[in-house]
Amino acid sequence: MKQFVLSALTAICFSASAEAGVIFTDNFETPVNNMNWQVYQQISGGEWTATQGTGIEIQTSGVVVQAHSGNQYIELDSDISRGGSGNPALSNSAMTRNLTGLEPGNYLLEYFYQPRTGSQNDNTIGVYFDGGELFSNLLDTADGAGANGWIKRSVSFFVGEDNATRRLSFRAEGTENTLGGFIDTVSLQYLGRSGQSIVAVTEPGSLVLFSFSLAGLGFASRRRR
Ligand SMILES: [Ca+2]
Ligand SMILES: [Ca+2]
């Protein structure tokens, strides 16, 4: 039933605008990691760059968990060995992608998240849009301790100006112990100018309230600024 509602909402958004389309998808399958896990300063042909911490760790499916898609997934609380750089104590890493030429309208970011450990404040993945006053503090504090399997996260946002540039970042947060949240299968869709904005839709259903409260957090932080 939830899947049906999500599909129906998406269909409404797409039918409302002929301009809708996929900005990018990434399953994190390049570069191919043949050592079970490696840390990179750039991945996906340079689309993502490490902008904090020791680097972007790619793990092979089955080393810790099964990949959500393909044969690889990402961990951002990264070990410094096998390609890492910087201070080994600062293992919480960020990967950033530049988004240029964005049209005004509604966007939908989707990705899959899974916690590695059962500890609180250990698996957080923050999601940021820098350079835009609306979403400079968009933060997904998915902790997920105790959860099993991949959790679909969906966050929608609005870009108001023409030809906008944004920096999309995923960032590990919490305890720095080289063990953190996993991400895989990321996509960004443009829903069009007239598409009805989805405030937040996520699976499982218990996380919907969490997402709505996140939206509230964003408003609160903007008021403080
Ligand atoms: Ca993958
Ligand atoms: Ca951690």
Short mmCIF file of C-alpha atoms and ligand atoms in Angstrom, two decimals:
data_model
loop_
_atom_site.label_atom_id
_atom_site.label_comp_id
_atom_site.label_asym_id
_atom_site.label_seq_id
_atom_site.Cartn_x
_atom_site.Cartn_y
_atom_site.Cartn_z
CA MET A 1 0.00 0.00 0.00
CA LYS A 2 2.77 2.43 0.89
CA GLN A 3 4.52 1.63 -2.36
CA PHE A 4 1.31 2.35 -4.22
CA VAL A 5 0.92 5.73 -2.50
CA LEU A 6 4.52 6.62 -3.30
CA SER A 7 4.08 5.62 -6.93
CA ALA A 8 0.86 7.56 -7.22
CA LEU A 9 2.48 10.68 -5.75
CA THR A 10 5.40 10.37 -8.13
CA ALA A 11 3.06 9.88 -11.07
CA ILE A 12 1.15 13.02 -10.11
CA CYS A 13 4.35 15.02 -9.95
CA PHE A 14 5.61 13.80 -13.29
CA SER A 15 2.29 14.28 -15.05
CA ALA A 16 2.15 17.84 -13.76
CA SER A 17 5.23 18.88 -15.69
CA ALA A 18 6.68 17.86 -19.02
CA GLU A 19 10.12 19.03 -17.92
CA ALA A 20 10.59 16.41 -15.26
CA GLY A 21 13.60 14.18 -15.55
CA VAL A 22 16.51 12.47 -13.88
CA ILE A 23 19.45 14.74 -13.02
CA PHE A 24 21.69 11.84 -12.06
CA THR A 25 21.71 8.32 -10.67
CA ASP A 26 24.69 6.61 -9.06
CA ASN A 27 25.02 3.04 -7.85
CA PHE A 28 28.68 3.53 -6.87
CA GLU A 29 30.01 0.82 -9.15
CA THR A 30 33.05 2.81 -10.38
CA PRO A 31 35.89 2.59 -9.82
CA VAL A 32 35.74 -1.18 -9.44
CA ASN A 33 37.18 -2.09 -6.05
CA ASN A 34 38.98 -5.45 -6.14
CA MET A 35 40.31 -5.44 -2.55
CA ASN A 36 37.01 -5.86 -0.64
CA TRP A 37 37.28 -2.23 0.42
CA GLN A 38 39.31 0.76 -0.65
CA VAL A 39 39.30 4.50 0.08
CA TYR A 40 39.23 7.01 -2.76
CA GLN A 41 39.58 10.77 -3.07
CA GLN A 42 37.32 10.77 -6.13
CA ILE A 43 34.77 8.24 -7.39
CA SER A 44 32.30 7.83 -10.24
CA GLY A 45 34.61 9.34 -12.82
CA GLY A 46 35.28 12.39 -10.65
CA GLU A 47 31.61 13.25 -10.09
CA TRP A 48 32.06 12.87 -6.32
CA THR A 49 35.09 14.30 -4.48
CA ALA A 50 36.14 13.72 -0.88
CA THR A 51 35.71 17.10 0.83
CA GLN A 52 36.26 16.08 4.45
CA GLY A 53 37.98 13.30 6.37
CA THR A 54 40.10 10.44 5.11
CA GLY A 55 38.15 9.69 1.92
CA ILE A 56 35.28 7.81 0.32
CA GLU A 57 35.29 4.11 1.17
CA ILE A 58 33.86 1.70 -1.41
CA GLN A 59 33.06 -1.76 -0.10
CA THR A 60 32.38 -4.89 -2.15
CA SER A 61 29.01 -6.52 -1.68
CA GLY A 62 29.16 -9.21 0.97
CA VAL A 63 32.17 -7.86 2.86
CA VAL A 64 29.89 -6.42 5.58
CA VAL A 65 26.44 -6.28 3.97
CA GLN A 66 25.00 -6.99 0.54
CA ALA A 67 24.99 -4.00 -1.82
CA HIS A 68 21.58 -2.50 -2.49
CA SER A 69 22.45 -2.33 -6.19
CA GLY A 70 25.22 -3.92 -8.20
CA ASN A 71 28.32 -5.08 -6.36
CA GLN A 72 29.45 -2.03 -4.34
CA TYR A 73 28.25 0.48 -1.77
CA ILE A 74 29.70 3.44 0.18
CA GLU A 75 30.85 3.93 3.76
CA LEU A 76 31.91 7.43 4.80
CA ASP A 77 33.34 6.82 8.29
CA SER A 78 36.43 5.65 6.43
CA ASP A 79 39.69 3.99 7.40
CA ILE A 80 42.81 5.88 6.29
CA SER A 81 44.59 2.82 4.89
CA ARG A 82 44.14 1.70 1.27
CA GLY A 83 43.93 5.14 -0.31
CA GLY A 84 42.91 7.39 2.56
CA SER A 85 44.58 10.68 3.39
CA GLY A 86 44.75 13.27 6.13
CA ASN A 87 44.37 12.66 9.85
CA PRO A 88 43.44 9.05 10.67
CA ALA A 89 41.56 10.26 13.75
CA LEU A 90 39.22 12.30 11.55
CA SER A 91 37.63 9.36 9.81
CA ASN A 92 34.19 10.93 9.30
CA SER A 93 34.36 11.84 5.62
CA ALA A 94 32.17 13.75 3.20
CA MET A 95 31.68 13.33 -0.53
CA THR A 96 30.46 16.26 -2.58
CA ARG A 97 29.02 16.62 -6.06
CA ASN A 98 28.53 19.90 -7.92
CA LEU A 99 25.10 20.45 -9.41
CA THR A 100 25.06 23.26 -11.96
CA GLY A 101 22.44 24.76 -14.21
CA LEU A 102 19.52 23.69 -12.04
CA GLU A 103 16.14 24.97 -13.17
CA PRO A 104 13.70 26.43 -10.69
CA GLY A 105 11.21 23.92 -9.37
CA ASN A 106 10.89 20.84 -7.22
CA TYR A 107 13.53 18.16 -6.84
CA LEU A 108 13.48 14.73 -5.26
CA LEU A 109 16.62 13.17 -3.79
CA GLU A 110 16.42 9.45 -3.06
CA TYR A 111 19.01 7.10 -1.64
CA PHE A 112 19.30 3.91 0.38
CA TYR A 113 20.81 3.92 3.86
CA GLN A 114 21.84 1.17 6.27
CA PRO A 115 23.51 1.48 9.68
CA ARG A 116 26.63 -0.60 10.26
CA THR A 117 26.70 -0.77 14.04
CA GLY A 118 24.03 -0.99 16.72
CA SER A 119 25.43 2.04 18.56
CA GLN A 120 23.68 5.38 18.85
CA ASN A 121 25.36 8.38 17.24
CA ASP A 122 27.67 6.13 15.23
CA ASN A 123 26.01 5.72 11.82
CA THR A 124 24.67 9.17 11.01
CA ILE A 125 24.75 10.34 7.40
CA GLY A 126 24.09 14.05 6.93
CA VAL A 127 22.86 15.36 3.58
CA TYR A 128 23.65 18.96 2.68
CA PHE A 129 22.96 21.45 -0.06
CA ASP A 130 25.53 24.21 0.19
CA GLY A 131 25.30 27.53 -1.56
CA GLY A 132 21.54 27.76 -1.32
CA GLU A 133 19.85 29.65 1.46
CA LEU A 134 16.84 27.36 1.39
CA PHE A 135 18.67 24.13 1.98
CA SER A 136 22.03 25.01 3.42
CA ASN A 137 21.03 23.18 6.59
CA LEU A 138 19.11 20.26 5.15
CA LEU A 139 20.23 17.43 7.39
CA ASP A 140 19.22 13.80 7.50
CA THR A 141 20.29 12.59 10.90
CA ALA A 142 19.28 9.01 10.17
CA ASP A 143 20.82 7.08 13.03
CA GLY A 144 19.16 3.78 12.35
CA ALA A 145 20.69 1.89 15.25
CA GLY A 146 19.03 -1.49 15.53
CA ALA A 147 17.51 -1.36 12.05
CA ASN A 148 18.14 -4.14 9.54
CA GLY A 149 18.52 -3.89 5.81
CA TRP A 150 18.44 -0.95 3.45
CA ILE A 151 16.11 1.94 4.23
CA LYS A 152 14.89 4.13 1.39
CA ARG A 153 15.30 7.82 2.17
CA SER A 154 13.48 10.45 0.11
CA VAL A 155 13.91 14.18 0.54
CA SER A 156 12.28 16.79 -1.66
CA PHE A 157 13.34 20.40 -1.97
CA PHE A 158 12.65 23.50 -4.01
CA VAL A 159 15.08 25.62 -5.99
CA GLY A 160 13.84 29.15 -6.56
CA GLU A 161 16.30 30.74 -8.96
CA ASP A 162 17.34 30.12 -12.55
CA ASN A 163 20.55 28.30 -13.43
CA ALA A 164 21.26 27.51 -9.80
CA THR A 165 24.44 25.88 -8.54
CA ARG A 166 24.33 23.59 -5.54
CA ARG A 167 26.85 21.39 -3.81
CA LEU A 168 25.27 18.10 -2.76
CA SER A 169 27.13 16.41 0.06
CA PHE A 170 26.79 13.22 2.04
CA ARG A 171 28.73 13.39 5.30
CA ALA A 172 29.42 10.87 8.05
CA GLU A 173 28.69 12.20 11.54
CA GLY A 174 28.87 10.98 15.12
CA THR A 175 31.53 8.74 16.64
CA GLU A 176 34.66 8.50 14.46
CA ASN A 177 35.64 4.84 14.58
CA THR A 178 35.87 3.87 10.86
CA LEU A 179 32.46 2.19 11.22
CA GLY A 180 29.40 4.13 10.06
CA GLY A 181 26.33 4.34 7.88
CA PHE A 182 26.26 2.80 4.41
CA ILE A 183 24.68 4.43 1.36
CA ASP A 184 23.89 3.11 -2.11
CA THR A 185 21.67 3.79 -5.15
CA VAL A 186 21.40 7.58 -5.09
CA SER A 187 19.25 9.52 -7.54
CA LEU A 188 18.17 13.12 -8.03
CA GLN A 189 15.07 13.89 -10.08
CA TYR A 190 13.70 17.18 -11.29
CA LEU A 191 9.95 17.11 -10.78
CA GLY A 192 9.23 20.27 -12.76
CA ARG A 193 8.09 23.78 -11.96
CA SER A 194 4.44 23.03 -11.55
CA GLY A 195 4.76 19.61 -9.95
CA GLN A 196 3.24 19.32 -6.53
CA SER A 197 6.03 19.35 -4.00
CA ILE A 198 6.38 16.21 -1.92
CA VAL A 199 7.33 17.44 1.53
CA ALA A 200 8.87 14.12 2.48
CA VAL A 201 8.11 10.54 1.56
CA THR A 202 10.20 7.73 2.88
CA GLU A 203 10.10 4.04 3.66
CA PRO A 204 9.33 2.49 6.03
CA GLY A 205 6.23 4.43 7.05
CA SER A 206 7.47 4.95 10.58
CA LEU A 207 10.07 7.33 9.24
CA VAL A 208 7.56 9.70 7.65
CA LEU A 209 7.09 11.59 10.89
CA PHE A 210 10.85 11.82 11.25
CA SER A 211 11.14 13.39 7.83
CA PHE A 212 8.42 15.88 8.53
CA SER A 213 10.15 16.86 11.75
CA LEU A 214 13.31 17.36 9.72
CA ALA A 215 11.46 19.83 7.56
CA GLY A 216 10.52 21.63 10.74
CA LEU A 217 14.12 21.63 11.84
CA GLY A 218 15.11 23.33 8.61
CA PHE A 219 12.61 26.09 9.14
CA ALA A 220 13.75 26.57 12.71
CA SER A 221 17.39 26.82 11.73
CA ARG A 222 16.61 29.38 9.04
CA ARG A 223 14.77 31.54 11.51
CA ARG A 224 17.79 31.56 13.77
CA ARG A 225 20.11 32.76 11.03
CA CA B 1 25.76 -0.22 -5.64
CA CA B 2 31.10 5.90 13.28
#
